[in-house]
């Protein structure tokens, strides 16, 4: 498409600043791309904020080879000063610096804050890159020291970029430079081998001759640089009058610099490590600057100054504001550049490009034609078609309007329909060209997939959730509930052996040898309650186990009976996929994930058998369960069967209704909604249509379980979050399920052990692969201050978005709303909590979805439920009071669209946070990628999932022995073999070593895990499994 547009001389000019006005973002991107290809220099495109930068980055990626486009995202000023930023942004910036240092030309998209951010010098970066070769002499201690200097975290198992581990003579390193991590095997001071290894399996797979390791942080420094910087800092502040609080902060920061920890919060001291005025431009020898909307940047600058003044007052941080932590905007704007003014603020200067935007037509072809027919007399109208079906449809429509249609680029005015993908629409009045793409004409049908690829997205799935940590409660099969206090090494007959030490009532200790580790399970319950310790040798434990076994017998009998009934029942056998089914699936604009594809195949295979389907699909919110459900529903409709889609809330029902209507309507399917949002008259009309077969898919709440609902031919039941329905409703669902194919969707994972127990009783699909092409949620852990809260809310409102403000106390909520209203008067604020009646609560949520207000102050009721893509800022008032799984699920409410989302985990100013809360907040901050929180919170969530599936009547018995042992007992009941009856496996002959040296595994929990895995492996090998 570039050949259609003439590059204005103003774009090629590089002798002075050139001003261009009345442009459009898509036109800017085409022009900058054309400039890039003509001058073969790096083009820096500077945007006023991160929202605009993200938009431009996505557009550049769609038009260009994504290898040519770089992103340099930075935090806003206050978060940069106050908070510990996301590792995702930092890694993206470092990757951009690394690429620029090759001196190849790129298009770099950044913000004005990014341009003003100081950096170490290119020479510092060049010298910091370390090359290691196979066979060369290298000090292992020196390598560890270098990795710590360069911002790498020492861990026990390397799983993501920026980590390294040392086990004896083996060093694992995960650098930004490579897709896979490295494993170095030292023989003395010589590097004997270098290999890649797989993060999932931890197995090495490819020999390498040499590797390059680069810093993982922008603030990296040697001991000499550190000492010099601390001297400069002390000298700078010696001339300032500091408050006690400022003195404490300074001492703390200097300690962090000395210890090289919490580096993300120390960027304000960059100028003391590098006195030169170095920024991102310093890394490219030949480049050009394009500023987009400088007037907005000037307003931003004024707002930043205001925010910093507020920060100084609320934080007593005036001394820190005098730090030269950024380059002055006035200096940067003075550089030679191309300045694009979209709105034409400066009417008296600049070249008028005369570019304007086009309306979205939402599939209304007559409106599109009405707008374009006048232009077609003198303009060339290019309609760019991604799909063949759209190309045929638009050609047919224009021919019916008696228009001549050209099918290749030409010079005549009129309509041109081309079978190439477009990436935006605009009218260029000077060139007399109109560019229209498929999205612009059918905006309701089409959505553009972004092309963001995280440099940290190689992180592995969690491999275990069962690590034992000192202080954890455990349950021994024979002795009951105790507290794990660590591994103890004892020497018996000259041989060292490791034992798990478990403390019981009255401080009695049990020492469990490592070859009996499978008798010990982690104790966990549905609500995290602390258990009473068992008495060693007492009768109470055996009595508890007997009671639980009796209750489990009832459950297992019911499960086995259910299985037998299901095997005998005959259902409807659906036809294999036809062309219309395949076309419906092609309408899905995103690439399905690996797990989605597997689940779709499993679901459709079930439907094509005579036996009624009963499949449970587990997967996080946004992982694609709804798409599986829609494909199953469409298959049912094509087989002349009706579909009942049950959801727990009216708000969800309405959301699903519009989604289904959007996808199904072009195929002539009738979709109906049944909820309290629908009038009685409409409900009665739907009831008649259902009974006569005129409705294909009906979506609604428990209203659809009423006895007056009659289907002509129900073929598929889809239940979303069944555990949220009441007991009576669950019974009604069971009645409907008996001879109808059933798909149950759940966002709460269930334990692996429960999956094994239900094997054959309920088919299970797990969607654990996170969707691609989403920006990670940028997560900040920071003291709560009005200036930061105001900045976060204002930034979201400015981009047309909405905010969740989590305030987890019903009392005081109205006061919190008033306080926020005073802080941000222009914001429309509502509130919601669990003590509201259901109608009021759902109305509030519905109003928020409809953007009737900007900020929703809420308790943790937002933890589960509706999907609101326009809400992309989350502020948690007292994040240190929440559990890890809660933090994860609440953060999952934002970042569900193609916008960069923000989560602010706030705590009271000056509050000393306990170690447990610090760990939780650190974990949730470090794991920003979609799906990674799922890994860290998996254990808590799966316990909840176990309770949901087993039901409330079993929960008391689960608590008495813990989830893990309960599952073992359930498995015993189903298989008919108890652990007492199992013949113990003799493993002494092969398991000679009963002690692991600490140089290989330096943490008790890891040692117990590895030994447990080794025991299991040996048993499997002996049994020839």
Short mmCIF file of N, CA and C in Angstrom, two decimals, residues 394-488:
data_model
loop_
_atom_site.label_atom_id
_atom_site.label_comp_id
_atom_site.label_asym_id
_atom_site.label_seq_id
_atom_site.Cartn_x
_atom_site.Cartn_y
_atom_site.Cartn_z
N UNK A 394 -18.49 -7.21 -0.90
CA UNK A 394 -18.42 -5.78 -1.19
C UNK A 394 -18.46 -5.54 -2.70
N UNK A 395 -17.84 -6.44 -3.48
CA UNK A 395 -17.90 -6.32 -4.95
C UNK A 395 -19.34 -6.46 -5.43
N UNK A 396 -20.03 -7.49 -4.92
CA UNK A 396 -21.42 -7.73 -5.31
C UNK A 396 -22.30 -6.53 -4.96
N UNK A 397 -22.09 -5.97 -3.78
CA UNK A 397 -22.89 -4.82 -3.35
C UNK A 397 -22.67 -3.62 -4.29
N UNK A 398 -21.40 -3.31 -4.61
CA UNK A 398 -21.10 -2.15 -5.46
C UNK A 398 -21.61 -2.34 -6.89
N UNK A 399 -21.53 -3.55 -7.39
CA UNK A 399 -22.05 -3.84 -8.74
C UNK A 399 -23.57 -3.65 -8.77
N UNK A 400 -24.24 -4.08 -7.68
CA UNK A 400 -25.70 -3.87 -7.59
C UNK A 400 -26.06 -2.39 -7.54
N UNK A 401 -25.10 -1.55 -7.07
CA UNK A 401 -25.33 -0.10 -7.05
C UNK A 401 -24.92 0.55 -8.38
N UNK A 402 -24.66 -0.33 -9.40
CA UNK A 402 -24.29 0.14 -10.75
C UNK A 402 -22.94 0.85 -10.77
N UNK A 403 -22.02 0.46 -9.87
CA UNK A 403 -20.69 1.05 -9.83
C UNK A 403 -19.69 0.14 -10.56
N UNK A 404 -18.73 0.76 -11.26
CA UNK A 404 -17.64 -0.01 -11.85
C UNK A 404 -16.62 -0.31 -10.75
N UNK A 405 -16.15 -1.56 -10.69
CA UNK A 405 -15.22 -1.96 -9.63
C UNK A 405 -13.89 -2.39 -10.26
N UNK A 406 -12.81 -1.73 -9.83
CA UNK A 406 -11.46 -2.09 -10.31
C UNK A 406 -10.85 -3.10 -9.32
N UNK A 407 -10.02 -4.01 -9.85
CA UNK A 407 -9.42 -5.01 -8.95
C UNK A 407 -7.90 -4.91 -8.87
N UNK A 408 -7.32 -3.82 -9.40
CA UNK A 408 -5.90 -3.57 -9.18
C UNK A 408 -5.65 -2.07 -9.15
N UNK A 409 -4.50 -1.67 -8.58
CA UNK A 409 -4.18 -0.25 -8.38
C UNK A 409 -4.17 0.48 -9.72
N UNK A 410 -4.82 1.66 -9.74
CA UNK A 410 -4.87 2.44 -10.98
C UNK A 410 -4.93 3.93 -10.69
N UNK A 411 -5.13 4.73 -11.74
CA UNK A 411 -5.14 6.19 -11.60
C UNK A 411 -6.52 6.81 -11.76
N UNK A 412 -7.51 6.01 -12.20
CA UNK A 412 -8.85 6.53 -12.43
C UNK A 412 -9.59 6.70 -11.10
N UNK A 413 -10.42 7.76 -10.97
CA UNK A 413 -11.27 7.83 -9.77
C UNK A 413 -12.30 6.71 -9.79
N UNK A 414 -12.75 6.28 -8.58
CA UNK A 414 -13.74 5.22 -8.49
C UNK A 414 -13.42 4.25 -7.38
N UNK A 415 -14.09 3.08 -7.38
CA UNK A 415 -13.94 2.07 -6.33
C UNK A 415 -12.93 1.00 -6.75
N UNK A 416 -11.98 0.73 -5.86
CA UNK A 416 -10.99 -0.33 -6.08
C UNK A 416 -11.15 -1.34 -4.95
N UNK A 417 -11.42 -2.59 -5.27
CA UNK A 417 -11.54 -3.64 -4.26
C UNK A 417 -10.36 -4.59 -4.44
N UNK A 418 -9.46 -4.61 -3.43
CA UNK A 418 -8.22 -5.37 -3.53
C UNK A 418 -8.17 -6.48 -2.48
N UNK A 419 -7.69 -7.62 -2.86
CA UNK A 419 -7.60 -8.76 -1.94
C UNK A 419 -6.33 -8.73 -1.13
N UNK A 420 -6.10 -7.63 -0.43
CA UNK A 420 -4.93 -7.52 0.47
C UNK A 420 -5.41 -7.01 1.83
N UNK A 421 -4.66 -7.33 2.86
CA UNK A 421 -5.08 -6.95 4.21
C UNK A 421 -4.78 -5.48 4.48
N UNK A 422 -5.77 -4.78 5.04
CA UNK A 422 -5.57 -3.39 5.43
C UNK A 422 -5.40 -3.25 6.93
N UNK A 423 -4.83 -2.13 7.35
CA UNK A 423 -4.54 -1.95 8.78
C UNK A 423 -5.00 -0.59 9.29
N UNK A 424 -6.07 -0.09 8.74
CA UNK A 424 -6.58 1.20 9.18
C UNK A 424 -7.17 1.96 8.00
N UNK A 425 -7.88 3.05 8.31
CA UNK A 425 -8.60 3.79 7.27
C UNK A 425 -8.40 5.29 7.44
N UNK A 426 -8.38 6.03 6.32
CA UNK A 426 -8.27 7.48 6.35
C UNK A 426 -8.57 8.03 4.96
N UNK A 427 -8.77 9.35 4.91
CA UNK A 427 -8.91 10.06 3.64
C UNK A 427 -7.74 11.02 3.51
N UNK A 428 -6.93 10.85 2.44
CA UNK A 428 -5.82 11.76 2.16
C UNK A 428 -6.28 12.70 1.05
N UNK A 429 -6.68 13.92 1.43
CA UNK A 429 -7.31 14.83 0.47
C UNK A 429 -6.31 15.36 -0.56
N UNK A 430 -5.05 15.52 -0.18
CA UNK A 430 -4.07 16.01 -1.16
C UNK A 430 -3.84 14.98 -2.27
N UNK A 431 -3.68 13.70 -1.88
CA UNK A 431 -3.50 12.64 -2.88
C UNK A 431 -4.81 12.20 -3.52
N UNK A 432 -5.95 12.68 -2.95
CA UNK A 432 -7.29 12.28 -3.40
C UNK A 432 -7.43 10.75 -3.37
N UNK A 433 -7.14 10.23 -2.16
CA UNK A 433 -7.22 8.77 -1.94
C UNK A 433 -8.01 8.51 -0.67
N UNK A 434 -8.87 7.49 -0.72
CA UNK A 434 -9.55 6.98 0.47
C UNK A 434 -9.07 5.55 0.69
N UNK A 435 -8.61 5.25 1.90
CA UNK A 435 -8.22 3.87 2.26
C UNK A 435 -9.23 3.36 3.27
N UNK A 436 -9.85 2.23 2.96
CA UNK A 436 -10.83 1.60 3.86
C UNK A 436 -10.45 0.14 4.06
N UNK A 437 -10.48 -0.33 5.29
CA UNK A 437 -10.23 -1.75 5.50
C UNK A 437 -11.50 -2.43 6.01
N UNK A 438 -11.40 -3.75 6.14
CA UNK A 438 -12.55 -4.58 6.52
C UNK A 438 -13.10 -4.20 7.89
N UNK A 439 -12.20 -3.85 8.80
CA UNK A 439 -12.61 -3.48 10.16
C UNK A 439 -13.48 -2.23 10.14
N UNK A 440 -13.11 -1.26 9.31
CA UNK A 440 -13.85 0.01 9.27
C UNK A 440 -15.28 -0.19 8.79
N UNK A 441 -15.46 -1.11 7.84
CA UNK A 441 -16.81 -1.33 7.29
C UNK A 441 -17.63 -2.27 8.15
N UNK A 442 -16.97 -3.35 8.65
CA UNK A 442 -17.68 -4.32 9.49
C UNK A 442 -17.08 -4.35 10.88
N UNK A 443 -17.04 -3.20 11.55
CA UNK A 443 -16.34 -3.10 12.83
C UNK A 443 -16.92 -3.99 13.91
N UNK A 444 -18.22 -4.32 13.86
CA UNK A 444 -18.82 -5.17 14.89
C UNK A 444 -18.39 -6.62 14.70
N UNK A 445 -18.07 -6.98 13.45
CA UNK A 445 -17.71 -8.37 13.20
C UNK A 445 -16.22 -8.65 13.40
N UNK A 446 -15.45 -7.63 13.16
CA UNK A 446 -14.01 -7.87 13.09
C UNK A 446 -13.28 -7.17 14.23
N UNK A 447 -12.22 -7.82 14.71
CA UNK A 447 -11.34 -7.20 15.70
C UNK A 447 -9.91 -7.45 15.27
N UNK A 448 -9.08 -6.44 15.43
CA UNK A 448 -7.69 -6.62 15.01
C UNK A 448 -6.88 -7.27 16.14
N UNK A 449 -6.16 -8.32 15.79
CA UNK A 449 -5.30 -8.97 16.77
C UNK A 449 -3.99 -8.20 16.85
N UNK A 450 -3.54 -7.88 18.05
CA UNK A 450 -2.28 -7.17 18.20
C UNK A 450 -1.13 -8.16 18.06
N UNK A 451 0.06 -7.64 17.84
CA UNK A 451 1.19 -8.52 17.57
C UNK A 451 2.25 -8.43 18.67
N UNK A 452 1.86 -8.03 19.85
CA UNK A 452 2.82 -7.91 20.93
C UNK A 452 3.38 -9.28 21.31
N UNK A 453 4.69 -9.37 21.42
CA UNK A 453 5.34 -10.60 21.88
C UNK A 453 6.23 -10.25 23.06
N UNK A 454 5.90 -10.77 24.22
CA UNK A 454 6.67 -10.44 25.42
C UNK A 454 8.02 -11.12 25.37
N UNK A 455 9.06 -10.40 25.80
CA UNK A 455 10.39 -11.01 25.86
C UNK A 455 10.49 -11.96 27.05
N UNK A 456 9.51 -11.93 27.93
CA UNK A 456 9.53 -12.83 29.09
C UNK A 456 8.51 -13.96 28.96
N UNK A 457 7.95 -14.15 27.74
CA UNK A 457 6.83 -15.10 27.66
C UNK A 457 7.27 -16.55 27.61
N UNK A 458 8.58 -16.80 27.79
CA UNK A 458 9.02 -18.19 27.77
C UNK A 458 8.89 -18.87 29.13
N UNK A 459 8.38 -18.17 30.13
CA UNK A 459 8.28 -18.75 31.47
C UNK A 459 7.51 -20.06 31.42
N UNK A 460 7.92 -21.01 32.24
CA UNK A 460 7.33 -22.35 32.17
C UNK A 460 6.04 -22.42 32.96
N UNK A 461 5.27 -23.48 32.66
CA UNK A 461 4.15 -23.80 33.54
C UNK A 461 4.72 -24.31 34.85
N UNK A 462 3.95 -24.18 35.90
CA UNK A 462 4.43 -24.68 37.19
C UNK A 462 4.52 -26.19 37.13
N UNK A 463 5.56 -26.74 37.70
CA UNK A 463 5.74 -28.20 37.65
C UNK A 463 5.24 -28.88 38.90
N UNK A 464 5.15 -28.16 40.00
CA UNK A 464 4.63 -28.76 41.22
C UNK A 464 4.02 -27.67 42.09
N UNK A 465 3.02 -28.04 42.86
CA UNK A 465 2.46 -27.08 43.81
C UNK A 465 2.65 -27.62 45.23
N UNK A 466 3.45 -28.66 45.33
CA UNK A 466 3.49 -29.38 46.60
C UNK A 466 4.78 -29.15 47.39
N UNK A 467 5.54 -28.12 47.07
CA UNK A 467 6.77 -27.86 47.82
C UNK A 467 6.46 -27.68 49.30
N UNK A 468 7.24 -28.34 50.12
CA UNK A 468 7.10 -28.18 51.57
C UNK A 468 8.01 -27.07 52.03
N UNK A 469 7.46 -26.14 52.77
CA UNK A 469 8.26 -25.08 53.36
C UNK A 469 8.22 -25.23 54.88
N UNK A 470 9.31 -24.80 55.52
CA UNK A 470 9.38 -24.89 56.97
C UNK A 470 8.21 -24.13 57.58
N UNK A 471 7.51 -24.77 58.52
CA UNK A 471 6.34 -24.14 59.14
C UNK A 471 5.02 -24.62 58.55
N UNK A 472 5.07 -25.30 57.39
CA UNK A 472 3.84 -25.80 56.77
C UNK A 472 3.24 -26.92 57.62
N UNK A 473 1.90 -26.99 57.60
CA UNK A 473 1.23 -28.14 58.23
C UNK A 473 1.23 -29.30 57.25
N UNK A 474 1.49 -30.50 57.79
CA UNK A 474 1.51 -31.70 56.96
C UNK A 474 0.65 -32.77 57.64
N UNK A 475 0.32 -33.79 56.86
CA UNK A 475 -0.43 -34.90 57.43
C UNK A 475 0.27 -36.20 57.06
N UNK A 476 0.63 -36.98 58.08
CA UNK A 476 1.25 -38.29 57.87
C UNK A 476 0.12 -39.32 57.88
N UNK A 477 0.16 -40.23 56.93
CA UNK A 477 -0.92 -41.21 56.77
C UNK A 477 -1.22 -41.94 58.08
N UNK A 478 -0.18 -42.30 58.83
CA UNK A 478 -0.38 -43.08 60.05
C UNK A 478 -0.47 -42.26 61.33
N UNK A 479 0.20 -41.10 61.37
CA UNK A 479 0.31 -40.36 62.63
C UNK A 479 -0.53 -39.08 62.69
N UNK A 480 -1.06 -38.62 61.54
CA UNK A 480 -1.96 -37.46 61.57
C UNK A 480 -1.27 -36.14 61.27
N UNK A 481 -1.89 -35.06 61.79
CA UNK A 481 -1.50 -33.70 61.41
C UNK A 481 -0.39 -33.18 62.32
N UNK A 482 0.69 -32.67 61.68
CA UNK A 482 1.81 -32.10 62.40
C UNK A 482 2.34 -30.88 61.67
N UNK A 483 3.43 -30.33 62.19
CA UNK A 483 4.04 -29.15 61.55
C UNK A 483 5.45 -29.50 61.10
N UNK A 484 5.74 -29.24 59.83
CA UNK A 484 7.05 -29.56 59.27
C UNK A 484 8.06 -28.49 59.71
N UNK A 485 9.18 -28.93 60.31
CA UNK A 485 10.17 -27.97 60.80
C UNK A 485 11.50 -28.04 60.06
N UNK A 486 11.59 -28.91 59.05
CA UNK A 486 12.81 -28.92 58.23
C UNK A 486 13.42 -30.30 58.08
N UNK A 487 14.49 -30.33 57.30
CA UNK A 487 15.24 -31.57 57.09
C UNK A 487 16.35 -31.68 58.13
N UNK A 488 16.50 -32.86 58.67
CA UNK A 488 17.58 -33.10 59.63
C UNK A 488 18.48 -34.21 59.08
#
